[in-house]
Short mmCIF file of C-alpha atoms in Angstrom, two decimals:
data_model
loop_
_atom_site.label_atom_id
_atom_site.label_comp_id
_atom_site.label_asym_id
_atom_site.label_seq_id
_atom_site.Cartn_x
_atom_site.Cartn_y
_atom_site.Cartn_z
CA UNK N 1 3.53 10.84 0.84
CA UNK N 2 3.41 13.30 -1.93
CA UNK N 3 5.01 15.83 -3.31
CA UNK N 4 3.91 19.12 -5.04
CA UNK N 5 4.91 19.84 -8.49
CA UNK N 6 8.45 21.40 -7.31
CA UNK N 7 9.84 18.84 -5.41
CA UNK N 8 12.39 19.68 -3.14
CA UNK N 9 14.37 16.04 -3.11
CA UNK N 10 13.82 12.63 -1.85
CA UNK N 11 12.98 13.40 1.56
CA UNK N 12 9.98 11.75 2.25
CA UNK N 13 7.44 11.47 6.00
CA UNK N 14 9.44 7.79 6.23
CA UNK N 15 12.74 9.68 7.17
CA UNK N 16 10.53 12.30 9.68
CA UNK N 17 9.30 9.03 11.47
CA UNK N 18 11.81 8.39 14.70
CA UNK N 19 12.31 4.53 14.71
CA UNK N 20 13.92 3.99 18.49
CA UNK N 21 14.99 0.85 20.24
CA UNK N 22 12.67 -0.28 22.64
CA UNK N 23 10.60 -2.71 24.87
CA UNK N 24 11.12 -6.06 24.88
CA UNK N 25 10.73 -9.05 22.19
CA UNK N 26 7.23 -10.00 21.28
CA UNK N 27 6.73 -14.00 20.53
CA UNK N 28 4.59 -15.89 18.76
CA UNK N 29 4.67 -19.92 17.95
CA UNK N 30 2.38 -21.75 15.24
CA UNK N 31 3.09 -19.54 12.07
CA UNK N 32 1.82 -21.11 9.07
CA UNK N 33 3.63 -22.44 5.81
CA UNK N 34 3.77 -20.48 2.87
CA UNK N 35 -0.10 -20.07 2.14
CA UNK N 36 -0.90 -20.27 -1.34
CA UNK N 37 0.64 -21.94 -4.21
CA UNK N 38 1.92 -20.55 -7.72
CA UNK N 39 0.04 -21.65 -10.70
CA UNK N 40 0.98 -23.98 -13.46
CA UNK N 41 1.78 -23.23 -16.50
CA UNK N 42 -0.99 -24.46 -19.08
CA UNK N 43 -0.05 -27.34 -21.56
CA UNK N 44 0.46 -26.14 -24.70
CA UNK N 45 -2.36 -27.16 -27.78
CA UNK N 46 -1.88 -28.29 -30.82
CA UNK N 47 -3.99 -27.82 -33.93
CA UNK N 48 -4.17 -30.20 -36.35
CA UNK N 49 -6.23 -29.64 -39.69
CA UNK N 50 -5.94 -33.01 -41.45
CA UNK N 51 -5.46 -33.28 -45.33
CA UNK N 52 -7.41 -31.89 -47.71
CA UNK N 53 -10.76 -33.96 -48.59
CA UNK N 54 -11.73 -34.79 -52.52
CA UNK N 55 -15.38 -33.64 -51.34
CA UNK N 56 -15.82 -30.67 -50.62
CA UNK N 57 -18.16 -30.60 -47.64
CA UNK N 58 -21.36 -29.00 -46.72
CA UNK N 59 -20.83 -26.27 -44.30
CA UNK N 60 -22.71 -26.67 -41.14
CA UNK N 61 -24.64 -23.20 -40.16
CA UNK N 62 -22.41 -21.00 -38.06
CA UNK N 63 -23.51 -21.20 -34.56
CA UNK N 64 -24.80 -18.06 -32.77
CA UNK N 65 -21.46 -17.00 -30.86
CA UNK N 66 -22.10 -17.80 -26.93
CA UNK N 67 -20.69 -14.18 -25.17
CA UNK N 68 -18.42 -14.29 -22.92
CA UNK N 69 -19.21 -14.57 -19.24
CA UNK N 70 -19.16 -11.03 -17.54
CA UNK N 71 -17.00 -10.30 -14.75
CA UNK N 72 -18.05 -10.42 -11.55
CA UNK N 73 -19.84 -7.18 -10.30
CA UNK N 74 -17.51 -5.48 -8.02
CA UNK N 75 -18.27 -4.49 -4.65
CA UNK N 76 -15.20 -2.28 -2.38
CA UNK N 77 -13.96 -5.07 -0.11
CA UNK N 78 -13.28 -2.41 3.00
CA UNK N 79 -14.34 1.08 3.66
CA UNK N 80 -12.67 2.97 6.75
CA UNK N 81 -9.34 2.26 8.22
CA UNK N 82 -6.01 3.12 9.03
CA UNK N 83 -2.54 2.75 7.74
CA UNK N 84 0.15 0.70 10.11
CA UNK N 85 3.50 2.11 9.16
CA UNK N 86 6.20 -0.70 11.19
CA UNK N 87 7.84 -3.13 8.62
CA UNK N 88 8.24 0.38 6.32
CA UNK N 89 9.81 2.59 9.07
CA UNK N 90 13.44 3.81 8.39
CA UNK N 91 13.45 1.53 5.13
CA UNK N 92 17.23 2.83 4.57
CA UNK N 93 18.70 1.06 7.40
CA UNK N 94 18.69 -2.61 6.04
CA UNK N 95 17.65 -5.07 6.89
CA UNK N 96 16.49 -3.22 10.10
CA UNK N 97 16.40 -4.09 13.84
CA UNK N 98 13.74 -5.61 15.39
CA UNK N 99 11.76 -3.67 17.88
CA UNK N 100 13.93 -0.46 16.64
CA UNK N 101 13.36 0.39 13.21
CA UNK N 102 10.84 -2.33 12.69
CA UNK N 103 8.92 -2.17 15.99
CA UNK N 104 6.22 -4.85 16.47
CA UNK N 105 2.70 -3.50 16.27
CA UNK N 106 1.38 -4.01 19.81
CA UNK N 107 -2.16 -6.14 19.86
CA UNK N 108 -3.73 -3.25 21.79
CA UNK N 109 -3.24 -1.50 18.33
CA UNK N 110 -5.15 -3.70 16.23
CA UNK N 111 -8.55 -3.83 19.47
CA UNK N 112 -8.62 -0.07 19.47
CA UNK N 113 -9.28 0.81 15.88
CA UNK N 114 -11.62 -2.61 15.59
CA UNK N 115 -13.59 -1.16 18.77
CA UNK N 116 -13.37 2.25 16.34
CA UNK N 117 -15.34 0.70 13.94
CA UNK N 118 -12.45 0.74 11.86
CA UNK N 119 -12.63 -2.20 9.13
CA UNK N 120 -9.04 -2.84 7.45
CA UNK N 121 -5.64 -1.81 7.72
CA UNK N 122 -3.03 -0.64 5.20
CA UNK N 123 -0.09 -3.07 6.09
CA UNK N 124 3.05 -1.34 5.01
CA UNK N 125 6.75 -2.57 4.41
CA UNK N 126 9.48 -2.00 2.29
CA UNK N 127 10.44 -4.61 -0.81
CA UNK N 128 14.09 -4.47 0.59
CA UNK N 129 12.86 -5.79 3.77
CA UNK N 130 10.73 -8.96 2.44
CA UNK N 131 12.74 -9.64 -0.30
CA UNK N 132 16.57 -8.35 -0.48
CA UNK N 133 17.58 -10.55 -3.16
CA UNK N 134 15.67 -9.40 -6.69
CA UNK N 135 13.86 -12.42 -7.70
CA UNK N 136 14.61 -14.31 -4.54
CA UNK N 137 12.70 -16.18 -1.91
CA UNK N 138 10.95 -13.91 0.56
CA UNK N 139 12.38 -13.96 4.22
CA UNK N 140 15.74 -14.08 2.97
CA UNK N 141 17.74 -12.17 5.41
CA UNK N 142 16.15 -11.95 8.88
CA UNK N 143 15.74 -8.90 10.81
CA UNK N 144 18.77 -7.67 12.98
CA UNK N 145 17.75 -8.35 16.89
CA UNK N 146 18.68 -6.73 20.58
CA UNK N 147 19.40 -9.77 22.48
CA UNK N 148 16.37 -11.98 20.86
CA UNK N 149 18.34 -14.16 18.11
CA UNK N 150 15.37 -16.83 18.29
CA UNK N 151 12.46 -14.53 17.93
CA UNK N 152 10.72 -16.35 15.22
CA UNK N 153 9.65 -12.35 14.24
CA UNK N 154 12.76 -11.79 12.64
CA UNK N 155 12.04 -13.39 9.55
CA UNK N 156 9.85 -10.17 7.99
CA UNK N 157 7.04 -12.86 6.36
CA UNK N 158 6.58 -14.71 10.15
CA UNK N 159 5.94 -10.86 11.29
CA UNK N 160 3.82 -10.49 8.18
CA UNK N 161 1.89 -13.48 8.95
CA UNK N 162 1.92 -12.41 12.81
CA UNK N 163 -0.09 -8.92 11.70
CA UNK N 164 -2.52 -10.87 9.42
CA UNK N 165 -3.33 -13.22 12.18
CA UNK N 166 -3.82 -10.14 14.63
CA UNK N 167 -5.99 -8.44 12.42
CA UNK N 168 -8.47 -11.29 11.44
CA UNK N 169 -8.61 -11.83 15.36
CA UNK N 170 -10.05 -8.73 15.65
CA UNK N 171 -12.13 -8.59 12.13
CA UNK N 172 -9.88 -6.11 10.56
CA UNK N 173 -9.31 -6.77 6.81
CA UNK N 174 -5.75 -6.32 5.25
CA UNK N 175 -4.37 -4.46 2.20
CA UNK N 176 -0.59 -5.51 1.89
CA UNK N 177 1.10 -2.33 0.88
CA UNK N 178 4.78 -4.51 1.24
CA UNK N 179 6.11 -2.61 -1.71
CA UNK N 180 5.91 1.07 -0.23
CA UNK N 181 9.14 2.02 -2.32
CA UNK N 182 8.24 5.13 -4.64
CA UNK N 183 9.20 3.75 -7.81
CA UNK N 184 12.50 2.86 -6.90
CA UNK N 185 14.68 0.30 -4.19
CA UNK N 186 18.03 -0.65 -2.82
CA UNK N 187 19.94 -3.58 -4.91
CA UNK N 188 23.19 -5.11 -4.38
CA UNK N 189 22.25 -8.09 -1.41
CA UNK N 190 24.77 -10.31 -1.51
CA UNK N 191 24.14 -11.67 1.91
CA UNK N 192 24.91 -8.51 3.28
CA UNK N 193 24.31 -4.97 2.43
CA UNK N 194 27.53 -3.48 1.89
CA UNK N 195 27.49 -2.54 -1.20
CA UNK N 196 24.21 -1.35 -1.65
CA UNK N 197 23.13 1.34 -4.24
CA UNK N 198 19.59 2.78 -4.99
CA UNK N 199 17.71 2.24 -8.45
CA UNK N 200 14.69 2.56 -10.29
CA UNK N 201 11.36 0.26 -11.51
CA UNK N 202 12.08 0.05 -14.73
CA UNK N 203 15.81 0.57 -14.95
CA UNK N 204 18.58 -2.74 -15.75
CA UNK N 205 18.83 -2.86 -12.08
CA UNK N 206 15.57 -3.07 -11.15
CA UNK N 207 13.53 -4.88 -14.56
CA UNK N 208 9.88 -4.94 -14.81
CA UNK N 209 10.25 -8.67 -14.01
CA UNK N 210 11.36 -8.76 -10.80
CA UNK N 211 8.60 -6.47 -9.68
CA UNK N 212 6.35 -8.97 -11.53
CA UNK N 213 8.36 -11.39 -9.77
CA UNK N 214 7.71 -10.32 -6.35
CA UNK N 215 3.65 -9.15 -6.54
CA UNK N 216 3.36 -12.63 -7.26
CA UNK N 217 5.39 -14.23 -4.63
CA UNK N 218 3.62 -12.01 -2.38
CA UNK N 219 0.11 -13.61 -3.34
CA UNK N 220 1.47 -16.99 -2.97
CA UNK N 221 2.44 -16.33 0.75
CA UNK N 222 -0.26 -13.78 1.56
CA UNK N 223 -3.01 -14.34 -0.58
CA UNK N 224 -5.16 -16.85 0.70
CA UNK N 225 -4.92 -15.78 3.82
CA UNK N 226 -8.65 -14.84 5.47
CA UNK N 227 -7.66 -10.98 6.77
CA UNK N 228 -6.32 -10.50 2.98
CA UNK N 229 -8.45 -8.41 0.55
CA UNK N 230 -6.21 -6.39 -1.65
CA UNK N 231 -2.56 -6.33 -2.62
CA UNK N 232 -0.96 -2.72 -3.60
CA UNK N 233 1.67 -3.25 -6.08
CA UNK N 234 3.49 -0.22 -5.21
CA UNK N 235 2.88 2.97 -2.88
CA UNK N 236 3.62 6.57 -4.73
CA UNK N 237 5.75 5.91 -7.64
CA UNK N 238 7.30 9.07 -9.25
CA UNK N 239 10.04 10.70 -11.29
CA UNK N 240 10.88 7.30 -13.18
CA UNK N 241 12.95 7.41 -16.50
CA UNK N 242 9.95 4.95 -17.98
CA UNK N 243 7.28 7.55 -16.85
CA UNK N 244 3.62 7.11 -16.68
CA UNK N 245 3.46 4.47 -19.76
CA UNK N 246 5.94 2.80 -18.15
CA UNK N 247 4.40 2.85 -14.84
CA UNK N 248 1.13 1.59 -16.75
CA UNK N 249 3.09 -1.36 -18.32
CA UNK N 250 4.60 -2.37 -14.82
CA UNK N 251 1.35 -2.63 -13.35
CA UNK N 252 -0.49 -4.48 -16.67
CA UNK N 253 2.46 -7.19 -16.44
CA UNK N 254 2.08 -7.41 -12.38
CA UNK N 255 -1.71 -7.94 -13.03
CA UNK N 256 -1.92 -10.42 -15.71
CA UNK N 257 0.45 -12.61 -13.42
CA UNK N 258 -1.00 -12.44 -10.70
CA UNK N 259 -4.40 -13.37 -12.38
CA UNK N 260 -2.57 -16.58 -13.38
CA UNK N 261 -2.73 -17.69 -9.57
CA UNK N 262 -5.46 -15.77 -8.07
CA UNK N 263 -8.93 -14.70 -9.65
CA UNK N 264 -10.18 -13.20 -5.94
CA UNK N 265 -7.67 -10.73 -4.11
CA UNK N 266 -8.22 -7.13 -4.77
CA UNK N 267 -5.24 -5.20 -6.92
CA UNK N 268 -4.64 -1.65 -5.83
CA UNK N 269 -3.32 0.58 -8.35
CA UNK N 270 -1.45 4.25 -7.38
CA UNK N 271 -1.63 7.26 -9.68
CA UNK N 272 2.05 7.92 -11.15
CA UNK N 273 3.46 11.38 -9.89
CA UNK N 274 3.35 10.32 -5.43
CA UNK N 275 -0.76 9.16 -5.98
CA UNK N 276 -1.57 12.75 -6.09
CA UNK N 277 -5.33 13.39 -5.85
CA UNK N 278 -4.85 16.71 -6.98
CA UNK N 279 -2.87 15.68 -9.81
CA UNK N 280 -4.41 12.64 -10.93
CA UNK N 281 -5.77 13.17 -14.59
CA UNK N 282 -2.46 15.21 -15.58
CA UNK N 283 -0.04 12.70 -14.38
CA UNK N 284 -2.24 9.42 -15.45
CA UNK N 285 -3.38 10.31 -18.89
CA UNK N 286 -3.35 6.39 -19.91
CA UNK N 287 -3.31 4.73 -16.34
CA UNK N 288 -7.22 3.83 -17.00
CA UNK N 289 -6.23 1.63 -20.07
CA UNK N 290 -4.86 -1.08 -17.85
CA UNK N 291 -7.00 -4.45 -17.78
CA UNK N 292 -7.89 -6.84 -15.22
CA UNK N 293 -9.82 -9.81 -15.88
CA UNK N 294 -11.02 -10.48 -12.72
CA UNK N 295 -12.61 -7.24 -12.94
CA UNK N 296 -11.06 -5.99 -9.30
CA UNK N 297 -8.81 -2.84 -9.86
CA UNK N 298 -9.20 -0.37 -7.05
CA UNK N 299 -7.80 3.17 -7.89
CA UNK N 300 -5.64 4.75 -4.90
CA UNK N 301 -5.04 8.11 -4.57
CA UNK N 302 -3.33 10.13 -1.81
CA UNK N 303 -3.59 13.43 -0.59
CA UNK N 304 -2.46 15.98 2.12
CA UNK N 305 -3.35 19.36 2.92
CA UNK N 306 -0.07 21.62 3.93
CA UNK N 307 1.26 23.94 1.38
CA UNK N 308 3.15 21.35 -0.16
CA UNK N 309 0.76 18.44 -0.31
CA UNK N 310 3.68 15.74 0.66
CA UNK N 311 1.97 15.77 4.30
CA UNK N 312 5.08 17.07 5.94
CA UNK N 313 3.42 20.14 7.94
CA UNK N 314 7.17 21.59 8.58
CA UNK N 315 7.48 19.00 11.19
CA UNK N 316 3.87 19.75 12.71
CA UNK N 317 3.87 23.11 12.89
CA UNK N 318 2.30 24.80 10.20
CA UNK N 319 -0.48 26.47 10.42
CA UNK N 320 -3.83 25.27 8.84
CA UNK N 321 -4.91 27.99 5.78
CA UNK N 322 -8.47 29.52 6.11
CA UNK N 323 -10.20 27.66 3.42
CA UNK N 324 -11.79 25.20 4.86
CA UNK N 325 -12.71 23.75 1.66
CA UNK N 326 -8.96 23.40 0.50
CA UNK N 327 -8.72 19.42 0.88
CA UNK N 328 -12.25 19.25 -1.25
CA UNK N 329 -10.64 20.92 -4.17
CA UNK N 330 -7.62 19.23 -4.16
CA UNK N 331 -9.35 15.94 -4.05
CA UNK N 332 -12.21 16.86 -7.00
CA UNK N 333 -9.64 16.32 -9.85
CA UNK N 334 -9.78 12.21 -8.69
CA UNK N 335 -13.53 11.73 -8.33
CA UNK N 336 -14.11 13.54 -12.13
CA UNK N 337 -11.47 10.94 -13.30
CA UNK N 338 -13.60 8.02 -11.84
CA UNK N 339 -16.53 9.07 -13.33
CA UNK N 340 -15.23 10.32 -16.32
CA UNK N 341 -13.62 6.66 -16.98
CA UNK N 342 -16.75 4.70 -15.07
CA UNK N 343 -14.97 4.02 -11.84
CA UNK N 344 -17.26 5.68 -9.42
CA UNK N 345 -17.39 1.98 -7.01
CA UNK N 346 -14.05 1.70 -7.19
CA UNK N 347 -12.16 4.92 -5.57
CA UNK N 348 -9.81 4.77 -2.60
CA UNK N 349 -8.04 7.42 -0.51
CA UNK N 350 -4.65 5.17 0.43
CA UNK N 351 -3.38 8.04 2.34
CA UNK N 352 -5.01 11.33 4.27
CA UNK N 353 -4.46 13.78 7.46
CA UNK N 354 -3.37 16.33 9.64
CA UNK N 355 -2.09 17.50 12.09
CA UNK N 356 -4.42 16.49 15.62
CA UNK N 357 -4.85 20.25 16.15
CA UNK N 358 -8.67 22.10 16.07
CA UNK N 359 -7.34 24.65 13.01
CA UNK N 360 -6.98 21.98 10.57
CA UNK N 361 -10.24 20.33 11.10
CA UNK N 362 -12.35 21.93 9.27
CA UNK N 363 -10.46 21.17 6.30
CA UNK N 364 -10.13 17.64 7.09
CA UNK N 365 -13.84 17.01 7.75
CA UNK N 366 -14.94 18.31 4.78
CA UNK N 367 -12.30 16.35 3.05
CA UNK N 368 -13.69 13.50 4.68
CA UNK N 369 -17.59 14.35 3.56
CA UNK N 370 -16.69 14.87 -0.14
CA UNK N 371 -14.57 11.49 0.12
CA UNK N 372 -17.58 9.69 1.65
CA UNK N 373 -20.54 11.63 -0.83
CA UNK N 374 -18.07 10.30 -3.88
CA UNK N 375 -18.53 6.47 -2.27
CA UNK N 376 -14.71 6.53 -1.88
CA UNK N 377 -13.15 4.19 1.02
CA UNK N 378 -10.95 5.92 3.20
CA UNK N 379 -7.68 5.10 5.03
CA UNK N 380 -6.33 7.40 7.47
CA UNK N 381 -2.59 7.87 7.69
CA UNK N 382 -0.85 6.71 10.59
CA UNK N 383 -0.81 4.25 13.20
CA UNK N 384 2.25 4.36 15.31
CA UNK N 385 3.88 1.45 16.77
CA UNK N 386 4.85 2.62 19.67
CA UNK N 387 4.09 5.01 23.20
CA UNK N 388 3.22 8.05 22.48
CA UNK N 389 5.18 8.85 19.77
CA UNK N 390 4.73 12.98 18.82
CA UNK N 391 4.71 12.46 14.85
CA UNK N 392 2.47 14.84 13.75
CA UNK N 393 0.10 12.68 11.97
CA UNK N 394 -0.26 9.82 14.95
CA UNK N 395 -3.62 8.26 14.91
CA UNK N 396 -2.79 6.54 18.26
CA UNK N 397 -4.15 8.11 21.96
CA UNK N 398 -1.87 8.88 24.36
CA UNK N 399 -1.32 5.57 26.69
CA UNK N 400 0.62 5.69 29.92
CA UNK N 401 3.98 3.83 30.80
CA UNK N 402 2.01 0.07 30.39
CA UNK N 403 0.48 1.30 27.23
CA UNK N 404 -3.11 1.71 28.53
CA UNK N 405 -4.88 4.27 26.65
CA UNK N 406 -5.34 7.24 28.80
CA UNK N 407 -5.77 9.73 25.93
CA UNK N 408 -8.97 11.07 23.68
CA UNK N 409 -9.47 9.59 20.28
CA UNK N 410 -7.40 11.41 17.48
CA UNK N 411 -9.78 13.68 15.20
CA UNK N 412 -9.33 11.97 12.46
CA UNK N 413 -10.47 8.69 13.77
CA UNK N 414 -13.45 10.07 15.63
CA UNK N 415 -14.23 11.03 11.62
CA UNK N 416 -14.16 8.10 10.32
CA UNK N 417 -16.46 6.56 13.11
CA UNK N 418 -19.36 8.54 12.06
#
């Protein structure tokens, strides 16, 4: 979600969403172990240049200097999908029931946007959630449960693991977007959340290293598994007291650590100031500076299309404006950025839409042209968990009582078929 320039508070589309109790437990047996395994530390070398020789010797020619090897030429890893919102839902009620505010992504979910010709998914979920305890093991405290204590789901990495196993069944590649926090997350676990209190990236609460910290702990358990192509260190951070360079610095420490353990996954980086297409070169001035040497930075930008640009739509009912070529010219300030820094292969829209209504489609198709002309890959914003939810922005069809799709295809997913 973003915000425009005059923010009206912290209210964000995460508080809009209505996380309810129901169905029933879903199980699963066979998770794996942790997947992946941190690196080791390299021995340390020492030099050692002898004692000086009476003779002074004849110095050998210099050899011609052997370049370094280039990195690997980058191709986008995924192209059109959607963005599945259930392990981020209500992320202020910790640590969150299961099937209530973390409701378990029916399979259905994952066949319908594969038969779309969808080819990824935007996994979200809350830092809080996987890892309560700053610099502590992941699955830490298990979800709260209605009646299910032994639902191997509660632990929030068995449900990750659950959704990456779903989505390689049905060919669907995964970004893990598991720190969707905005720059800032509750502290204070102490087995319990009593005493919780709210704090920044970048504060004494919050240090640079433990976000370091938990990027990498999320390779080691994620990483190598098959669905997983990218890792997003953080969705829409904003407003911090460390700002843009500090936002830069977050992400420059989070990469070079997890290069240390992984050379192949994917690292997604969002634009300080809520990813804001339209706002991209202003907030980011030094954001392109940052370094990977693996060579696979993808740039993620987000962007909406109601008068304030956070993709609220006053609850669903405002009414689309009459330029139909509003989203293009919010979105041109992040394609000049790419090319102006040589990052034309490596764009990404992490969040778009509208509301499923014939007045704003216009605008959203010829969003979704100008994305596609500028070669950037596209995920549509949102899958909902479960039936027939009436958020504005639901990708889902309506299903009956059984969940059997009885419903047209959303606009915005007939788009991204073409």
């Amino acid at each position: 979600m973003m915000r425009s320039p005059v923010d009206q508070g912290p209210v964000g589309r995460r508080e809009l969403l209505r996380w309810i109790a129901a169905g029933s437990a879903v199980f699963v047996s066979g998770c794996g172990g942790d997947g992946g395994s941190s690196g080791s530390a390299s021995a340390a070398v020492d030099v050692v240049t002898g004692s000086a020789s009476a003779r002074r010797p004849i110095p050998a020619p210099s050899p011609t200097p052997t370049p370094a090897p280039a990195a690997a030429a980058f191709t986008m890893p995924f192209r059109s999908g959607v963005s599945f919102s259930t392990i981020e839902g209500a992320a202020d009620s910790l640590p969150g029931h299961l099937n209530g505010e973390v409701f378990v992504t029916p399979t259905s979910h994952f066949a319908y946007y594969a038969g779309k010709g969808m080819d990824h998914i935007r996994l979200e979920g809350s830092w809080e959630r996987l890892q309560p305890r700053l610099n502590g093991q992941l699955g830490e405290q298990l979800f709260d449960h209605y009646g299910d204590p032994n639902n191997p789901l509660r632990n929030p990495v068995w449900l990750v693991k659950h959704y990456l196993d779903q989505a390689h069944a049905h060919g669907l590649k995964v970004i893990l977007d598991l720190c969707h926090n905005y720059g800032e997350r509750w502290v204070g676990y102490d087995g319990s959340w009593g005493r919780k209190s709210k704090a920044q990236l970048g504060s004494n609460a919050v240090p640079i290293s433990a976000f370091v910290d938990y990027c990498v702990k999320q390779v080691q358990a994620f990483g190598n598994h098959p669905a997983v192509v990218a890792i997003e260190l953080m969705n829409e951070p904003h407003d911090l007291a460390i700002g843009e360079n500090g936002w830069r610095d977050a992400c420059q420490q989070a990469i070079t650590a997890i290069r240390k353990i992984d050379s192949r996954i994917a690292i997604v980086i969002d634009g300080y100031g809520w990813a804001s297409a339209e706002y991209w070169a202003e907030r980011n001035p030094t954001l392109h500076r940052l370094s990977d040497p693996a060579n696979r930075i993808i740039w993620s930008a987000h962007q909406y299309f109601d008068s304030s640009s956070a993709g609220i739509y006053n609850g669903g009912s405002e009414r689309a404006p009459g330029d139909a070529q509003l989203g293009v010219k919010r979105l041109a300030p992040f394609i000049r950025w790419l090319k102006t820094h040589g990052f034309e292969d490596r764009g990404h829209i992490g969040e778009f839409g509208a509301p499923d209504r014939a007045e704003w489609q216009p605008i959203v198709e010829a969003f979704v042209a100008s994305g596609r002309a500028a070669k950037l890959a596209l995920t549509a914003h949102q899958d909902v968990p479960y039936l027939n939810d009436p958020y504005t922005m639901n990708l889902f069809p309506a299903t009956d009582a059984k969940g059997v799709i009885t419903g047209g295809d959303r606009a915005a997913v007939r788009l991204l078929q073409r």
